[in-house]
Short mmCIF file of C-alpha atoms in Angstrom, two decimals:
data_model
loop_
_atom_site.label_atom_id
_atom_site.label_comp_id
_atom_site.label_asym_id
_atom_site.label_seq_id
_atom_site.Cartn_x
_atom_site.Cartn_y
_atom_site.Cartn_z
CA MET A 1 -26.19 2.40 -25.04
CA TYR A 2 -25.92 -0.87 -23.12
CA TYR A 3 -25.05 -1.25 -19.44
CA VAL A 4 -23.32 -4.44 -18.35
CA GLY A 5 -23.08 -5.32 -14.66
CA ILE A 6 -20.70 -8.14 -13.75
CA ASP A 7 -20.48 -9.68 -10.29
CA ILE A 8 -17.00 -11.12 -9.85
CA SER A 9 -16.20 -14.34 -8.01
CA LYS A 10 -13.32 -16.78 -8.02
CA TYR A 11 -14.50 -19.42 -10.49
CA LYS A 12 -17.41 -17.78 -12.34
CA HIS A 13 -18.93 -14.37 -13.00
CA ASP A 14 -22.60 -13.30 -13.15
CA CYS A 15 -23.61 -10.85 -15.86
CA PHE A 16 -26.70 -8.66 -16.28
CA ILE A 17 -27.31 -6.32 -19.25
CA LEU A 18 -29.73 -3.41 -19.66
CA ASP A 19 -30.23 -0.95 -22.50
CA GLN A 20 -30.60 2.79 -21.99
CA SER A 21 -34.39 2.51 -21.65
CA GLY A 22 -34.03 0.02 -18.78
CA GLU A 23 -35.12 -3.01 -20.81
CA ILE A 24 -33.43 -6.25 -19.77
CA ILE A 25 -31.22 -7.63 -22.54
CA ALA A 26 -29.52 -10.48 -20.69
CA GLU A 27 -30.44 -11.82 -17.26
CA ASP A 28 -28.56 -14.32 -15.12
CA PHE A 29 -25.88 -14.86 -17.76
CA ILE A 30 -23.09 -16.80 -16.07
CA PHE A 31 -19.67 -17.33 -17.60
CA ALA A 32 -16.66 -19.19 -16.23
CA ASN A 33 -13.44 -17.49 -15.16
CA ASN A 34 -11.51 -18.99 -18.07
CA LEU A 35 -10.89 -18.34 -21.76
CA GLU A 36 -14.00 -20.21 -22.87
CA GLY A 37 -16.15 -18.18 -20.48
CA PHE A 38 -14.54 -14.91 -21.53
CA ASN A 39 -15.13 -15.72 -25.20
CA SER A 40 -18.82 -16.42 -24.49
CA LEU A 41 -19.07 -12.96 -22.91
CA LYS A 42 -17.32 -11.41 -25.91
CA THR A 43 -19.74 -13.16 -28.28
CA LEU A 44 -22.70 -11.81 -26.34
CA LEU A 45 -21.33 -8.26 -26.26
CA SER A 46 -20.41 -8.25 -29.95
CA SER A 47 -24.00 -9.23 -30.79
CA LEU A 48 -25.29 -6.08 -29.10
CA ALA A 49 -23.31 -3.15 -30.51
CA ASN A 50 -19.80 -1.86 -31.09
CA PRO A 51 -17.57 -1.45 -27.98
CA ASN A 52 -18.10 2.33 -27.84
CA GLU A 53 -21.80 1.80 -27.07
CA ILE A 54 -21.24 -0.63 -24.21
CA LYS A 55 -20.48 0.36 -20.61
CA ILE A 56 -19.20 -2.40 -18.35
CA GLY A 57 -18.99 -2.17 -14.57
CA PHE A 58 -17.91 -4.42 -11.71
CA GLU A 59 -16.78 -4.13 -8.12
CA ALA A 60 -13.16 -3.88 -7.08
CA THR A 61 -12.35 -7.40 -5.91
CA GLY A 62 -8.57 -7.51 -5.90
CA HIS A 63 -6.79 -9.90 -8.22
CA TYR A 64 -9.94 -11.80 -9.23
CA THR A 65 -10.65 -9.17 -11.90
CA SER A 66 -7.15 -8.96 -13.37
CA ASN A 67 -7.59 -11.59 -16.09
CA LEU A 68 -10.99 -10.26 -17.10
CA LYS A 69 -9.61 -6.72 -17.29
CA ARG A 70 -6.81 -7.81 -19.59
CA PHE A 71 -9.24 -9.73 -21.80
CA LEU A 72 -11.65 -6.80 -22.08
CA GLU A 73 -8.85 -4.37 -22.87
CA ASN A 74 -7.47 -6.64 -25.60
CA ALA A 75 -11.01 -6.90 -27.01
CA HIS A 76 -11.20 -3.05 -27.02
CA TYR A 77 -13.97 -2.80 -24.41
CA SER A 78 -13.86 -0.15 -21.70
CA PHE A 79 -14.85 -0.94 -18.13
CA MET A 80 -15.37 0.84 -14.84
CA GLU A 81 -14.38 -0.48 -11.43
CA SER A 82 -16.38 0.67 -8.40
CA ASN A 83 -16.02 0.57 -4.65
CA PRO A 84 -18.09 -2.32 -3.21
CA ALA A 85 -19.32 0.00 -0.44
CA LEU A 86 -21.02 2.21 -3.05
CA ILE A 87 -22.80 -0.74 -4.63
CA SER A 88 -23.88 -1.96 -1.21
CA LYS A 89 -25.38 1.43 -0.33
CA PHE A 90 -27.09 1.56 -3.72
CA ILE A 91 -28.67 -1.87 -3.12
CA HIS A 92 -29.85 -0.89 0.37
CA ALA A 93 -31.38 2.29 -1.05
CA GLN A 94 -33.51 0.24 -3.47
CA THR A 95 -35.05 -2.18 -0.98
CA LEU A 96 -35.36 -2.94 2.72
CA ARG A 97 -35.09 -6.68 2.12
CA ARG A 98 -31.96 -8.37 3.41
CA THR A 99 -31.35 -10.51 0.36
CA LYS A 100 -27.99 -10.95 -1.34
CA SER A 101 -26.96 -13.14 -4.23
CA ASP A 102 -24.62 -12.91 -7.20
CA PRO A 103 -27.44 -12.34 -9.74
CA ILE A 104 -28.89 -9.56 -7.56
CA ASP A 105 -25.46 -7.94 -7.30
CA SER A 106 -24.88 -8.01 -11.06
CA ARG A 107 -28.33 -6.50 -11.63
CA SER A 108 -27.62 -3.76 -9.09
CA ILE A 109 -24.25 -2.97 -10.67
CA ALA A 110 -25.86 -2.54 -14.08
CA ARG A 111 -28.58 -0.25 -12.71
CA TRP A 112 -26.03 1.70 -10.66
CA LEU A 113 -23.94 2.14 -13.82
CA MET A 114 -26.89 3.97 -15.40
CA THR A 115 -26.99 6.54 -12.59
CA VAL A 116 -23.34 7.61 -12.31
CA GLU A 117 -20.74 9.25 -14.51
CA TYR A 118 -18.94 6.57 -16.47
CA LYS A 119 -15.22 6.67 -15.72
CA PRO A 120 -13.54 3.92 -17.71
CA TYR A 121 -10.41 2.30 -16.38
CA PRO A 122 -7.28 3.67 -18.11
CA THR A 123 -5.80 1.53 -20.84
CA GLY A 124 -2.38 0.01 -20.37
CA PHE A 125 -2.95 -0.47 -16.65
CA TYR A 126 -0.81 -3.59 -16.34
CA HIS A 127 2.39 -1.66 -15.78
CA ILE A 128 0.70 0.04 -12.82
CA TYR A 129 -0.84 -3.27 -11.72
CA SER A 130 2.60 -4.90 -11.67
CA LEU A 131 3.94 -2.01 -9.64
CA LYS A 132 1.03 -2.27 -7.23
CA SER A 133 1.55 -6.01 -6.76
CA LEU A 134 5.26 -5.58 -6.09
CA THR A 135 4.92 -2.63 -3.69
CA ARG A 136 2.19 -4.35 -1.69
CA LEU A 137 4.21 -7.56 -1.54
CA ARG A 138 7.22 -5.57 -0.35
CA ASP A 139 5.11 -3.99 2.38
CA SER A 140 3.89 -7.43 3.44
CA VAL A 141 7.45 -8.79 3.62
CA ILE A 142 8.58 -5.77 5.64
CA ARG A 143 5.76 -6.35 8.12
CA GLN A 144 6.87 -9.96 8.43
CA ARG A 145 10.45 -8.83 8.98
CA SER A 146 9.28 -6.52 11.76
CA LEU A 147 7.47 -9.45 13.37
CA TYR A 148 10.72 -11.42 13.43
CA MET A 149 12.40 -8.50 15.20
CA VAL A 150 9.70 -8.59 17.88
CA LYS A 151 10.24 -12.33 18.34
CA LEU A 152 13.99 -11.80 18.49
CA THR A 153 13.50 -9.22 21.24
CA ASN A 154 11.36 -11.70 23.18
CA ILE A 155 14.09 -14.34 23.02
CA LEU A 156 16.76 -11.87 24.13
CA ASP A 157 14.58 -10.86 27.08
CA HIS A 158 15.06 -14.41 28.31
CA ILE A 159 18.71 -15.08 27.56
CA PHE A 160 20.40 -11.65 27.46
CA PRO A 161 18.02 -8.76 28.39
CA GLU A 162 20.89 -6.25 28.55
CA PHE A 163 21.88 -6.78 24.90
CA LYS A 164 19.32 -4.62 23.07
CA PRO A 165 19.57 -1.61 25.46
CA PHE A 166 23.34 -1.72 24.93
CA PHE A 167 22.69 -1.06 21.21
CA ASN A 168 20.20 1.76 21.95
CA GLU A 169 17.17 -0.53 21.48
CA ARG A 170 18.10 -1.12 17.83
CA PHE A 171 19.13 -4.20 15.89
CA SER A 172 21.95 -2.58 14.00
CA ALA A 173 24.15 -4.44 11.52
CA THR A 174 26.74 -4.82 14.27
CA ALA A 175 24.22 -6.21 16.78
CA LEU A 176 22.88 -8.74 14.28
CA PHE A 177 26.38 -9.80 13.28
CA ILE A 178 27.34 -10.49 16.89
CA LEU A 179 24.13 -12.44 17.54
CA GLU A 180 24.57 -14.53 14.39
CA LYS A 181 28.18 -15.38 15.12
CA TYR A 182 28.12 -15.89 18.89
CA HIS A 183 24.43 -16.66 19.74
CA THR A 184 24.71 -16.91 23.54
CA PRO A 185 25.86 -14.62 26.37
CA GLU A 186 28.54 -17.19 27.23
CA ALA A 187 30.02 -16.97 23.73
CA ILE A 188 29.73 -13.17 23.66
CA ALA A 189 31.52 -12.95 27.01
CA CYS A 190 34.43 -14.85 25.46
CA ILE A 191 34.76 -12.90 22.19
CA PRO A 192 38.52 -12.94 21.51
CA ASP A 193 40.38 -9.70 20.91
CA SER A 194 41.38 -11.04 17.50
CA ASP A 195 37.73 -10.86 16.35
CA TYR A 196 37.49 -7.15 17.09
CA GLU A 197 38.75 -6.03 13.67
CA VAL A 198 35.95 -7.90 11.91
CA ILE A 199 33.29 -6.38 14.20
CA HIS A 200 34.91 -2.97 13.82
CA CYS A 201 34.71 -3.32 10.04
CA VAL A 202 31.04 -4.40 10.12
CA SER A 203 30.19 -1.32 12.22
CA ARG A 204 32.08 0.95 9.78
CA GLY A 205 34.34 2.10 12.58
CA LYS A 206 31.57 2.95 15.05
CA PHE A 207 32.10 0.00 17.41
CA SER A 208 35.13 0.79 19.54
CA PHE A 209 37.22 -1.67 21.53
CA THR A 210 35.90 -0.05 24.71
CA LYS A 211 32.38 -1.03 23.66
CA LEU A 212 33.53 -4.60 23.10
CA ILE A 213 34.93 -4.73 26.65
CA SER A 214 31.65 -3.33 28.04
CA LEU A 215 29.59 -5.85 26.04
CA ARG A 216 31.69 -8.75 27.30
CA GLU A 217 31.20 -7.56 30.88
CA LEU A 218 27.43 -7.33 30.36
CA ALA A 219 27.37 -10.86 28.94
CA THR A 220 29.40 -12.16 31.88
CA ASN A 221 27.05 -10.64 34.45
CA THR A 222 23.72 -11.01 32.63
CA VAL A 223 20.63 -12.00 34.59
CA GLY A 224 19.37 -13.95 31.60
CA GLU A 225 19.54 -17.69 31.30
CA SER A 226 20.31 -19.47 28.07
CA ASN A 227 19.38 -23.01 27.05
CA ASP A 228 19.38 -25.15 23.93
CA ILE A 229 15.78 -24.30 22.97
CA PHE A 230 16.36 -20.54 23.05
CA GLU A 231 19.55 -20.98 21.02
CA VAL A 232 17.64 -22.89 18.34
CA GLU A 233 14.90 -20.25 18.28
CA LEU A 234 17.45 -17.44 18.06
CA ALA A 235 19.26 -19.03 15.13
CA SER A 236 15.98 -19.76 13.35
CA ILE A 237 14.59 -16.23 13.76
CA LEU A 238 17.87 -14.68 12.59
CA ALA A 239 17.83 -16.90 9.49
CA LEU A 240 14.23 -15.94 8.73
CA TYR A 241 15.07 -12.27 9.23
CA ARG A 242 17.95 -12.48 6.76
CA THR A 243 15.68 -14.23 4.25
CA THR A 244 13.03 -11.53 4.43
CA GLU A 245 15.69 -8.84 4.27
CA ALA A 246 17.05 -10.37 1.07
CA GLU A 247 13.54 -10.55 -0.38
CA VAL A 248 12.95 -6.87 0.37
CA ILE A 249 16.13 -5.98 -1.52
CA HIS A 250 15.13 -8.26 -4.40
CA LEU A 251 11.67 -6.66 -4.66
CA GLU A 252 13.13 -3.16 -4.53
CA ASN A 253 15.46 -4.06 -7.38
CA GLU A 254 12.37 -5.01 -9.40
CA ILE A 255 10.34 -1.95 -8.38
CA ILE A 256 12.94 0.74 -9.08
CA PRO A 257 13.32 0.07 -12.85
CA LEU A 258 9.52 0.05 -13.23
CA ILE A 259 8.99 3.42 -11.55
CA ARG A 260 11.92 4.95 -13.40
CA GLU A 261 10.44 3.74 -16.67
CA LEU A 262 7.18 5.51 -15.80
CA ASN A 263 9.23 8.53 -14.66
CA PRO A 264 6.43 10.34 -12.80
CA LYS A 265 6.93 13.97 -11.83
CA ILE A 266 6.63 13.01 -8.17
CA LEU A 267 10.25 11.83 -8.39
CA THR A 268 11.36 15.46 -8.77
CA ILE A 269 10.15 16.28 -5.23
CA PRO A 270 13.07 16.32 -2.75
CA GLY A 271 12.42 13.76 -0.02
CA ILE A 272 10.46 11.37 -2.27
CA GLY A 273 12.51 8.34 -3.29
CA ASP A 274 11.90 5.61 -5.86
CA ILE A 275 10.10 3.22 -3.50
CA THR A 276 7.83 5.89 -2.00
CA ALA A 277 6.98 7.23 -5.45
CA ALA A 278 6.28 3.71 -6.69
CA SER A 279 3.92 3.02 -3.78
CA ILE A 280 1.99 6.27 -4.29
CA ILE A 281 1.70 5.94 -8.08
CA ALA A 282 0.80 2.25 -7.81
CA GLU A 283 -2.11 3.00 -5.46
CA TYR A 284 -3.41 6.05 -7.33
CA GLY A 285 -2.91 4.60 -10.80
CA ASN A 286 -3.52 7.10 -13.59
CA ILE A 287 -3.73 10.55 -11.99
CA SER A 288 -5.71 11.85 -14.97
CA ARG A 289 -8.81 10.01 -13.72
CA PHE A 290 -8.99 12.45 -10.78
CA LYS A 291 -10.60 15.80 -11.55
CA SER A 292 -9.28 17.59 -8.49
CA PRO A 293 -6.95 17.20 -5.50
CA ALA A 294 -10.07 16.79 -3.35
CA GLN A 295 -10.86 13.54 -5.17
CA MET A 296 -7.33 12.31 -4.52
CA LEU A 297 -7.71 13.20 -0.84
CA SER A 298 -10.98 11.28 -0.73
CA PHE A 299 -9.40 8.26 -2.45
CA ALA A 300 -6.72 8.17 0.25
CA GLY A 301 -9.23 8.70 3.06
CA LEU A 302 -7.41 11.84 4.24
CA GLU A 303 -10.33 14.23 3.87
CA PRO A 304 -11.97 15.48 7.11
CA GLY A 305 -15.47 14.39 8.01
CA TYR A 306 -18.21 17.03 7.66
CA TYR A 307 -21.75 17.13 9.03
CA GLN A 308 -24.27 19.93 8.60
CA SER A 309 -27.95 19.94 9.44
CA GLY A 310 -29.94 23.12 10.10
CA ILE A 311 -27.86 25.35 12.37
CA MET A 312 -25.54 22.51 13.36
CA GLU A 313 -22.20 22.14 11.60
CA PHE A 314 -19.35 19.85 12.58
CA HIS A 315 -15.90 19.22 11.13
CA GLY A 316 -14.66 15.80 12.21
CA LYS A 317 -11.50 13.74 11.98
CA MET A 318 -10.22 12.23 8.75
CA VAL A 319 -12.69 9.68 7.40
CA LYS A 320 -10.06 6.96 6.80
CA HIS A 321 -12.00 5.46 3.90
CA GLY A 322 -10.32 4.51 0.65
CA SER A 323 -6.93 2.86 0.35
CA SER A 324 -5.38 2.23 3.77
CA GLN A 325 -2.15 1.23 2.00
CA LEU A 326 -1.95 4.60 0.27
CA ARG A 327 -2.83 6.49 3.43
CA CYS A 328 -0.07 4.71 5.34
CA VAL A 329 2.53 5.50 2.63
CA LEU A 330 1.52 9.16 2.48
CA MET A 331 1.69 9.61 6.25
CA ASN A 332 5.03 7.80 6.53
CA CYS A 333 6.69 9.81 3.76
CA THR A 334 5.91 13.11 5.49
CA VAL A 335 8.83 12.59 7.90
CA PRO A 336 11.59 12.55 5.22
CA LEU A 337 9.75 15.37 3.45
CA ILE A 338 10.07 17.54 6.54
CA ARG A 339 13.75 16.58 6.87
CA PHE A 340 14.85 17.17 3.29
CA ASN A 341 12.34 19.66 1.86
CA PRO A 342 12.36 23.21 3.34
CA VAL A 343 8.93 23.98 1.87
CA PHE A 344 7.23 21.13 3.73
CA ALA A 345 9.32 21.73 6.88
CA THR A 346 8.10 25.34 6.97
CA TYR A 347 4.50 24.23 6.41
CA TYR A 348 4.77 21.63 9.20
CA HIS A 349 6.08 24.16 11.73
CA LYS A 350 3.38 26.61 10.69
CA LYS A 351 0.71 24.04 11.57
CA ARG A 352 2.43 23.27 14.86
CA LYS A 353 2.38 26.98 15.77
CA GLU A 354 -1.36 26.99 15.04
CA GLY A 355 -1.75 24.47 17.86
CA LYS A 356 -1.97 21.30 15.79
CA SER A 357 -0.58 18.13 17.32
CA HIS A 358 2.37 16.39 15.66
CA ARG A 359 0.16 13.76 14.00
CA VAL A 360 -2.41 16.29 12.79
CA ALA A 361 0.36 18.52 11.41
CA LEU A 362 1.75 15.53 9.51
CA SER A 363 -1.69 14.89 8.01
CA HIS A 364 -1.73 18.48 6.73
CA VAL A 365 1.70 17.91 5.18
CA ALA A 366 0.32 14.77 3.48
CA LYS A 367 -2.60 16.78 2.10
CA LYS A 368 -0.24 19.43 0.76
CA LEU A 369 1.80 16.67 -0.88
CA ILE A 370 -1.32 15.31 -2.60
CA ARG A 371 -2.19 18.75 -3.95
CA LEU A 372 1.37 19.07 -5.21
CA ILE A 373 1.31 15.63 -6.86
CA TYR A 374 -1.94 16.51 -8.63
CA THR A 375 -0.47 19.74 -9.98
CA LEU A 376 2.80 18.17 -11.14
CA GLU A 377 1.23 15.11 -12.79
CA SER A 378 -1.72 16.97 -14.34
CA ASN A 379 0.48 19.63 -15.90
CA GLY A 380 3.52 17.45 -16.58
CA ILE A 381 5.91 19.81 -14.81
CA ASP A 382 8.85 19.28 -12.46
CA PHE A 383 8.92 20.37 -8.84
CA ASP A 384 9.91 24.01 -8.32
CA ALA A 385 10.06 25.21 -4.71
CA SER A 386 9.89 28.87 -5.78
CA LYS A 387 6.35 28.36 -7.12
CA LEU A 388 4.96 26.87 -3.92
CA ARG A 389 3.02 28.90 -1.41
#
């Protein structure tokens, strides 16, 4: 058996190879992050043994490994991706010296690979990788959209501070339509009665004529002060908001067919929609690589901390290691779960009666969801509320 440690970087990769007896086979082998470099690695590996007798490991370094993964999979080589924190702790356990370099890292990865259970990356991971890229990009665009809403609020605090409270502190479709069409308090104060039908239609019948009269009075008596600069900023922020909103819709239209093609059992859980399911599956990847729900909890960083020494024993807060993206999705999806799924609603209220705070109770709901996902995906069965405890 041969153990191959690869330290990943942007333009080149460092490779170190050991055999099962610990003898060095290749040291300081550097190959470029291009086809020629990948072929040189393949030539070296093929000279050693067949792919089944070679274990390859490298750190998780985001998109820098994607091309190498695809190349290795096409060449029928398995590989294992590890958390950089584990490699770092392994290196520190070997020496007290504060020395770091790419060759040292590749050597450490190879030696670490000899000490752990080899868990090769699942084949056909590019469907999941595409889903992960799209869901993370969507999350990034949504965060940017939220930033534009904050900036829009700041502008309104200057020119029309009464506007947002009038709409219950929300930028509804009606509020945005009025801002885009009329821009300033002066224009809003002079909205003609003839425009009411359009506004009424945008609001789906929720914006009454009485509200229009009240809004015009607020605009007439506002304490804000408008000027040309604020008007330009307002128009610009609204345009950027609409752009990001359109991009979110576009990305969701790409994500939904992908997750429906995968058709995970998580979609059978009431309260879990296509986008939420896509985000969870994209972060976890192949559920079969987890041996228990506890491992899935650990991957999401939702497991509680634990310390025991002698007669002392402490149970701490959640460790918050692992994927922060996944943890955020799991915690956020607990709210619709409680709304639309009686099983999770009952479980949430049970935790609240035990004295748990709202946030802690939600974390318990998220943990229950993870255990449910593991059961459904591992056994290939649909959600059945009657079988839950």
